[in-house]
PDB file of C-alpha atoms in Angstrom:
ATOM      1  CA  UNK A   1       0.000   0.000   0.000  1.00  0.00           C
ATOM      2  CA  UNK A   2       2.812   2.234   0.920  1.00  0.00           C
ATOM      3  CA  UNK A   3       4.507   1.798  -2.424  1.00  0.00           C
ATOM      4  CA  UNK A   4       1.572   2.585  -4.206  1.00  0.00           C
ATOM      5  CA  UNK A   5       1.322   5.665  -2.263  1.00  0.00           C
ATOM      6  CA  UNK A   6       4.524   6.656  -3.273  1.00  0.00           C
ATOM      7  CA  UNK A   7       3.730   6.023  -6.938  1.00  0.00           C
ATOM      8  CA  UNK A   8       1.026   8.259  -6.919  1.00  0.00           C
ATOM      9  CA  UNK A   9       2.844  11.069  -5.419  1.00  0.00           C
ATOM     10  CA  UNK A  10       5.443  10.189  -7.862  1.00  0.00           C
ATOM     11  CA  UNK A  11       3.367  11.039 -10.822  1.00  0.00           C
ATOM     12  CA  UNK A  12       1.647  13.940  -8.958  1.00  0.00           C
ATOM     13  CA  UNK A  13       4.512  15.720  -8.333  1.00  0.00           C
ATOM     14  CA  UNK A  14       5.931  15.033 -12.160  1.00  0.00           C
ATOM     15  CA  UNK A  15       2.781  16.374 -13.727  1.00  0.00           C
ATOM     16  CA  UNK A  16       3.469  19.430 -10.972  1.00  0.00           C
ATOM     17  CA  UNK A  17       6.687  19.737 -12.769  1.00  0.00           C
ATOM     18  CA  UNK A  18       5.202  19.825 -16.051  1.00  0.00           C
ATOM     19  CA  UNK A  19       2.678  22.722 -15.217  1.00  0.00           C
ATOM     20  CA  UNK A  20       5.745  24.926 -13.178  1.00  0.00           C
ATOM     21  CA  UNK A  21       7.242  24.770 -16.573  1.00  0.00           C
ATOM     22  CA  UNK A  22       4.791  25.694 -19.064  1.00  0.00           C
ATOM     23  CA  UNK A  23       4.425  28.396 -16.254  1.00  0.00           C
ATOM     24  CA  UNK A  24       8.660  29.017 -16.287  1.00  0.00           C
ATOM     25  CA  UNK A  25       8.875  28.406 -12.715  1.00  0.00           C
ATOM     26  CA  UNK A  26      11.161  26.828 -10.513  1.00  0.00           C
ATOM     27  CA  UNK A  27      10.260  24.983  -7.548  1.00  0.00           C
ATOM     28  CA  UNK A  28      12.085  25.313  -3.932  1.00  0.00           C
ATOM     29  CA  UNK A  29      15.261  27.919  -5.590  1.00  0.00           C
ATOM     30  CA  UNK A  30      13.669  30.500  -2.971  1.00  0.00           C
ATOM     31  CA  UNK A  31      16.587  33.106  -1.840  1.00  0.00           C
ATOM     32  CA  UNK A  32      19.368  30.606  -2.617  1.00  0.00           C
ATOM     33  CA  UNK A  33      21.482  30.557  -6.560  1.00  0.00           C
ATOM     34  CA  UNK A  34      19.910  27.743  -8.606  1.00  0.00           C
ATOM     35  CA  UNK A  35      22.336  25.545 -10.874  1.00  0.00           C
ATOM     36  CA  UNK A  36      20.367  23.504 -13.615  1.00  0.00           C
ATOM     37  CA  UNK A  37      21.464  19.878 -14.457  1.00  0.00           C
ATOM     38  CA  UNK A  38      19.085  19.262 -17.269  1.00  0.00           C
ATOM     39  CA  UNK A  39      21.026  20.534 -20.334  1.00  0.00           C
ATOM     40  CA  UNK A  40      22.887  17.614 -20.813  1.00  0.00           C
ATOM     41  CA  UNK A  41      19.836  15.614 -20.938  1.00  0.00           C
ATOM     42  CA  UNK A  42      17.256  18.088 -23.271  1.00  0.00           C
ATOM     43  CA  UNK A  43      18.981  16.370 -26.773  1.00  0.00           C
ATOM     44  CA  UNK A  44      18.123  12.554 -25.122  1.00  0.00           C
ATOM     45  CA  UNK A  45      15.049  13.402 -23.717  1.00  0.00           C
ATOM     46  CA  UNK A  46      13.471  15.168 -27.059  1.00  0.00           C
ATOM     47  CA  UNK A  47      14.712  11.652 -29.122  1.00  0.00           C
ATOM     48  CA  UNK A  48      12.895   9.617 -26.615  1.00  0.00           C
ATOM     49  CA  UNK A  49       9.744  11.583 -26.648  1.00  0.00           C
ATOM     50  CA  UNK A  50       9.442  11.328 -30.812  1.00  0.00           C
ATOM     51  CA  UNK A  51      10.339   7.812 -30.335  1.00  0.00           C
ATOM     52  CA  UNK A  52       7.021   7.661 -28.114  1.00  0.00           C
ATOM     53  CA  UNK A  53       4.681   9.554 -30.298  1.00  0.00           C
ATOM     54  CA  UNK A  54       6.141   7.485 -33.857  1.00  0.00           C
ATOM     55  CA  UNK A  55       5.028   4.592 -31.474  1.00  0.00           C
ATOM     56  CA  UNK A  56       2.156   5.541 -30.709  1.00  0.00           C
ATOM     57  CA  UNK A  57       1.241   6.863 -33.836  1.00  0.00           C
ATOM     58  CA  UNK A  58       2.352   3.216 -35.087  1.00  0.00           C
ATOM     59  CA  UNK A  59       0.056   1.536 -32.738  1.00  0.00           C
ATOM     60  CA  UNK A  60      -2.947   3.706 -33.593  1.00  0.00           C
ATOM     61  CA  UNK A  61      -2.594   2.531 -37.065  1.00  0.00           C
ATOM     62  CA  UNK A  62      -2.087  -1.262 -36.425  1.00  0.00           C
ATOM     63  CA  UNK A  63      -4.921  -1.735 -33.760  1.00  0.00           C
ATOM     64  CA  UNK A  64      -7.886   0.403 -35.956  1.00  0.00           C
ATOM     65  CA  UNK A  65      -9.759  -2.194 -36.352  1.00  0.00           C
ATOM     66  CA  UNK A  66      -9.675  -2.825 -32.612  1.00  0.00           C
ATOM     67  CA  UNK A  67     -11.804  -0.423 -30.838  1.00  0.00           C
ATOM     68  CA  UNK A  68     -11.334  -1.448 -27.497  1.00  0.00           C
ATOM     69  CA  UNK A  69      -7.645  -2.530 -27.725  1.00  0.00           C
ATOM     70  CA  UNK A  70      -6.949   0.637 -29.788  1.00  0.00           C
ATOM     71  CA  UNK A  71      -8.498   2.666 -26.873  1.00  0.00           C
ATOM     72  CA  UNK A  72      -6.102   1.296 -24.074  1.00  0.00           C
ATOM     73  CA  UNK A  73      -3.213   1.199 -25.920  1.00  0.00           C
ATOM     74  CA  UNK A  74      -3.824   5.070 -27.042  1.00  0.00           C
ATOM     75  CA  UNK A  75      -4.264   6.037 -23.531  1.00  0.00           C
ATOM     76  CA  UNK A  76      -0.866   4.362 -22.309  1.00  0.00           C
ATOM     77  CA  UNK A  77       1.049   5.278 -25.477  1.00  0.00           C
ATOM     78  CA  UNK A  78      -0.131   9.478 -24.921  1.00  0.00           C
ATOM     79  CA  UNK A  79       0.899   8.465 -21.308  1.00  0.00           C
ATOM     80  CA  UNK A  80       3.694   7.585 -21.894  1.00  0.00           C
ATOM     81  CA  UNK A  81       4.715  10.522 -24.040  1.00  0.00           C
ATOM     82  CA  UNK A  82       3.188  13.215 -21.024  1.00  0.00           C
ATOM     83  CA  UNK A  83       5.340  10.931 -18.358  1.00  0.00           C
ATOM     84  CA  UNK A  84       8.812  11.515 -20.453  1.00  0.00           C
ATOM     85  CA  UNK A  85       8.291  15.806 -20.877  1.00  0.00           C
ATOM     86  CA  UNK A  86       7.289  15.680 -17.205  1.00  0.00           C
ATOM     87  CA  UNK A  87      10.486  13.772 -15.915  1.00  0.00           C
ATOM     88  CA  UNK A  88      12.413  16.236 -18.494  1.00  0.00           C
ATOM     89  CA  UNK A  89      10.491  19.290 -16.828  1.00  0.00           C
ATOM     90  CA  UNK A  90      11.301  17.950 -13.533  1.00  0.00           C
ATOM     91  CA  UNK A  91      15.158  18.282 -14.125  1.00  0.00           C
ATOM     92  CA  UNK A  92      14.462  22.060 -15.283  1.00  0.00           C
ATOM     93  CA  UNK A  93      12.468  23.437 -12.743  1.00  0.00           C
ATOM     94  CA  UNK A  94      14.279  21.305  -9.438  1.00  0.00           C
ATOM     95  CA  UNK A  95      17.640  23.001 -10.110  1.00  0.00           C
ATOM     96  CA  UNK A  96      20.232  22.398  -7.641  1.00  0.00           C
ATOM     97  CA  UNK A  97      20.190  25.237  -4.790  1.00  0.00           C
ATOM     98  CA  UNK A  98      23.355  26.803  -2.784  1.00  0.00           C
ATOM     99  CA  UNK A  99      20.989  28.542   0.056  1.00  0.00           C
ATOM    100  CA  UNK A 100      23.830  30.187   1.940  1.00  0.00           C
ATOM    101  CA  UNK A 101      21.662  32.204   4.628  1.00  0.00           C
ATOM    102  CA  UNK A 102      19.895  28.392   5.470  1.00  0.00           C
ATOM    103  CA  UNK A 103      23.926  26.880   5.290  1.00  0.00           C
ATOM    104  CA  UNK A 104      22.800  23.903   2.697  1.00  0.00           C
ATOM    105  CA  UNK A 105      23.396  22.774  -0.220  1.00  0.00           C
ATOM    106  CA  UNK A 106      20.258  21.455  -2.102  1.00  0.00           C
ATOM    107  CA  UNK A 107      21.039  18.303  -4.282  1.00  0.00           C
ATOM    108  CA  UNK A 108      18.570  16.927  -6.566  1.00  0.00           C
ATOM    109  CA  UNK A 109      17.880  14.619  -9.967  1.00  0.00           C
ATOM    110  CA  UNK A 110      13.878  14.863 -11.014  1.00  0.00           C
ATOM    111  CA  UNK A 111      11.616  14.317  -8.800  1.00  0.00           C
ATOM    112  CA  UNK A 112      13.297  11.614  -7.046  1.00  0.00           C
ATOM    113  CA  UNK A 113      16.113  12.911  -5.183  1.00  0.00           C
ATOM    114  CA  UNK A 114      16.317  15.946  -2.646  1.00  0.00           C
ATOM    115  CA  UNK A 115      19.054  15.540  -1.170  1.00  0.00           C
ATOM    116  CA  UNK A 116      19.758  18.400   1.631  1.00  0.00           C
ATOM    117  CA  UNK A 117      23.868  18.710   2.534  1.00  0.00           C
ATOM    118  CA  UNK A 118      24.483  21.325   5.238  1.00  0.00           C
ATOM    119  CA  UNK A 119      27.864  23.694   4.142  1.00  0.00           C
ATOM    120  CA  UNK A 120      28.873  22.846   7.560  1.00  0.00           C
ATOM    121  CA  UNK A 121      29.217  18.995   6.521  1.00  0.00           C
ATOM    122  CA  UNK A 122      31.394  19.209   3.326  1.00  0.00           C
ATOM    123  CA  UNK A 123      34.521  18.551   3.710  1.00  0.00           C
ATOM    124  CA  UNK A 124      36.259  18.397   0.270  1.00  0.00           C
ATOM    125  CA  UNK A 125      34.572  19.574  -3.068  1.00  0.00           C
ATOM    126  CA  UNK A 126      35.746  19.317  -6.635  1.00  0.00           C
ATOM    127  CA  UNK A 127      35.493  19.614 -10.160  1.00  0.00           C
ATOM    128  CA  UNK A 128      35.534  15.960 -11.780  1.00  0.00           C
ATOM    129  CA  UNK A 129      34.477  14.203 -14.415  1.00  0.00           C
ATOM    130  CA  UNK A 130      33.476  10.944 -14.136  1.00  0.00           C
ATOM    131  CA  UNK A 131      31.500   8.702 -17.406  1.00  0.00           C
ATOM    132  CA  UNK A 132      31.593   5.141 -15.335  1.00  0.00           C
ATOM    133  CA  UNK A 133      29.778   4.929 -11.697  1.00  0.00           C
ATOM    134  CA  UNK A 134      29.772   1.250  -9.967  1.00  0.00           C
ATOM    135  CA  UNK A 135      27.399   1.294  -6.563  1.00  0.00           C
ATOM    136  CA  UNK A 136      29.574   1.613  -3.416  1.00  0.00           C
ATOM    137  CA  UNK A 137      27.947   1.810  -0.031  1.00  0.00           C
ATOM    138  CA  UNK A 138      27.950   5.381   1.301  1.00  0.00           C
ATOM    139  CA  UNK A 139      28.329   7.220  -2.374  1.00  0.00           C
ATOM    140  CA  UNK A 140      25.671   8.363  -3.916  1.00  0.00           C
ATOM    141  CA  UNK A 141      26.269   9.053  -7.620  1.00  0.00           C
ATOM    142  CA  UNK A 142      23.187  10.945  -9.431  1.00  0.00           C
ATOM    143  CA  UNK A 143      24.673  11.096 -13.084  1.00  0.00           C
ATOM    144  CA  UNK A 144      22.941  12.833 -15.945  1.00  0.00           C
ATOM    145  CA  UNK A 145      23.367  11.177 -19.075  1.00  0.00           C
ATOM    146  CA  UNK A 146      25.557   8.669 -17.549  1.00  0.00           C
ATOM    147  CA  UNK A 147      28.154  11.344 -16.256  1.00  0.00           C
ATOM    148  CA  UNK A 148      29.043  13.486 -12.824  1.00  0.00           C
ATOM    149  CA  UNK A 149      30.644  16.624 -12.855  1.00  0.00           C
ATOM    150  CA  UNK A 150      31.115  17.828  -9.241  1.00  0.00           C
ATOM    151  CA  UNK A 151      32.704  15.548  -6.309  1.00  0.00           C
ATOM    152  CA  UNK A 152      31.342  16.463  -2.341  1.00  0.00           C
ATOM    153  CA  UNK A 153      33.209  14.448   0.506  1.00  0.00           C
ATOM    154  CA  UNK A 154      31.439  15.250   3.861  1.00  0.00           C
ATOM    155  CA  UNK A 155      33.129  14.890   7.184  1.00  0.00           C
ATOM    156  CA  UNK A 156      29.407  13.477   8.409  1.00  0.00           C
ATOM    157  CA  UNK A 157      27.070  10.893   6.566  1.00  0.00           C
ATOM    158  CA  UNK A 158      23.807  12.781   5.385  1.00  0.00           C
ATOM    159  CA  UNK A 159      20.855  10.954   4.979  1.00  0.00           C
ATOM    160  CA  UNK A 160      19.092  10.101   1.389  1.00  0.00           C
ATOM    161  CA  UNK A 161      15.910   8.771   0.723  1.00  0.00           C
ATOM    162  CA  UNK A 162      15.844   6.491  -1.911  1.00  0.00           C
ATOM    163  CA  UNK A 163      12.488   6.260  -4.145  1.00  0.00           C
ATOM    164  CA  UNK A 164      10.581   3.773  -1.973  1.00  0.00           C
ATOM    165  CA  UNK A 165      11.625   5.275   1.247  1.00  0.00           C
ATOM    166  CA  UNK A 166      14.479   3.261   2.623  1.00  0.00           C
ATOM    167  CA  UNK A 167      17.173   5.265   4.286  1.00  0.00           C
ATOM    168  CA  UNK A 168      20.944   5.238   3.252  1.00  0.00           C
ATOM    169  CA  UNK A 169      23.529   7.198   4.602  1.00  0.00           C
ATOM    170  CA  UNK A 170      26.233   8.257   2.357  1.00  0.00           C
ATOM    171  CA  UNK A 171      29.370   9.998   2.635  1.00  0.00           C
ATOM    172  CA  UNK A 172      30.057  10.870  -0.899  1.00  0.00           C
ATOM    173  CA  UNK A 173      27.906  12.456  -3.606  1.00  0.00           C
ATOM    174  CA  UNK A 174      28.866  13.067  -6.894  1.00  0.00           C
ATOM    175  CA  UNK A 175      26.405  14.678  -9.270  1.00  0.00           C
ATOM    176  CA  UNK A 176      26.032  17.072 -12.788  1.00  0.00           C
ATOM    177  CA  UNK A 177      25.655  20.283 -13.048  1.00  0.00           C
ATOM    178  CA  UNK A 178      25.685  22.568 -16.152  1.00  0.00           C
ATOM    179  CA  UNK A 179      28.360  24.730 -14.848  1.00  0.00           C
ATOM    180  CA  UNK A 180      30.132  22.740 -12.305  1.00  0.00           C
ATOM    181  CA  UNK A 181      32.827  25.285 -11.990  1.00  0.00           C
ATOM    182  CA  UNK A 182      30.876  27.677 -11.120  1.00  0.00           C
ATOM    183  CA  UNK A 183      29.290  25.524  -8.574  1.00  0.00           C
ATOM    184  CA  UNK A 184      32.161  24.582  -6.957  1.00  0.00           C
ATOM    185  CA  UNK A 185      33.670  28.303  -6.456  1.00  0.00           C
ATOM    186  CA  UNK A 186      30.403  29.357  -5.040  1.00  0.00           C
ATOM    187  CA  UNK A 187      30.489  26.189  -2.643  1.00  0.00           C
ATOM    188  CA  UNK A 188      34.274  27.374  -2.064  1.00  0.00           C
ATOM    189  CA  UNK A 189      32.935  30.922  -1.065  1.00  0.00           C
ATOM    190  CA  UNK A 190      29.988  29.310   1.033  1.00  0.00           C
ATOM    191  CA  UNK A 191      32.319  27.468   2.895  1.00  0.00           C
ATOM    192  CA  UNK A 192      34.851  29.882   3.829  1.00  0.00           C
TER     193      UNK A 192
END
């Protein structure tokens, strides 16, 4: 039950996403400097979306002369279409946010991660580049098209929430950014 819960808010909160962008909001920047992640995606993204629609236009074709089957499949195909602009709008208007009055860095990858680091907590931060990611306990590693650009070793474990709920603690997080050196001179600023 909780699961599907979670699902639902899931899809609620991507559809959210979609309306703060036609609207060209952001959600949660507030007072703090935002950092987008999503350029490195938008190329990907738009491919997968007209793959969708050729699809479903494809299946619309083939099942005509099935009312019923035609129906359902229409529904999930246009679904499925909505469901991959919304996770695309997601990564535009959840930027990453540098709050320096709160003292926390604001970490996040659709609608799936939030990820709060306190300034006080990070202990080393860098610029780096990294294409290949294998899962260690205590990293967390939220690439965008299978690559991190920015490196944060904290002195203390934060906790992240994964999608279902469980709790992990992790000591290193390594995520993109757009303009990672910009990110990590602010950070460097924040810190001092």
């Amino acid at each position: 039950m909780r699961a599907g819960w979670l699902l639902v808010r899931h899809e609620v909160r991507l559809l959210a996403s979609l309306a703060l962008w036609v609207a060209r909001r952001t959600h949660g920047a507030g007072g703090g400097a935002a950092f987008g992640y999503a350029r490195g995606q938008g190329a990907m993204m738009a491919g997968f979306a007209f793959v969708c629609l050729v699809e479903t236009v494809a299946l619309s074709v083939l099942l005509r002369d099935w009312p019923a089957v035609h129906a359902a499949f229409l529904f999930l195909d246009v679904y499925t279409v909505v469901f991959v602009v919304a996770l695309h709008a997601s990564s535009v208007v959840r930027p990453h946010v540098l709050d320096v009055e709160r003292g926390r860095l604001r970490i996040r990858r659709y609608v799936h991660v939030d990820l709060l680091v306190p300034l006080e907590r990070i202990g080393a931060v860098r610029r780096e580049l990294r294409m290949t990611h294998e899962r260690v306990e205590g990293e967390l590693d939220l690439e965008v098209g299978s690559q991190t650009t920015v490196t944060i070793e904290l002195t203390e474990p934060v906790v992240h929430l994964t999608f279902l709920g469980r709790r992990r603690a992790v000591r290193v997080v390594r995520f993109h950014a757009d303009d990672p050196d910009g990110l990590v001179r602010a950070l460097g600023r924040a810190r001092v």
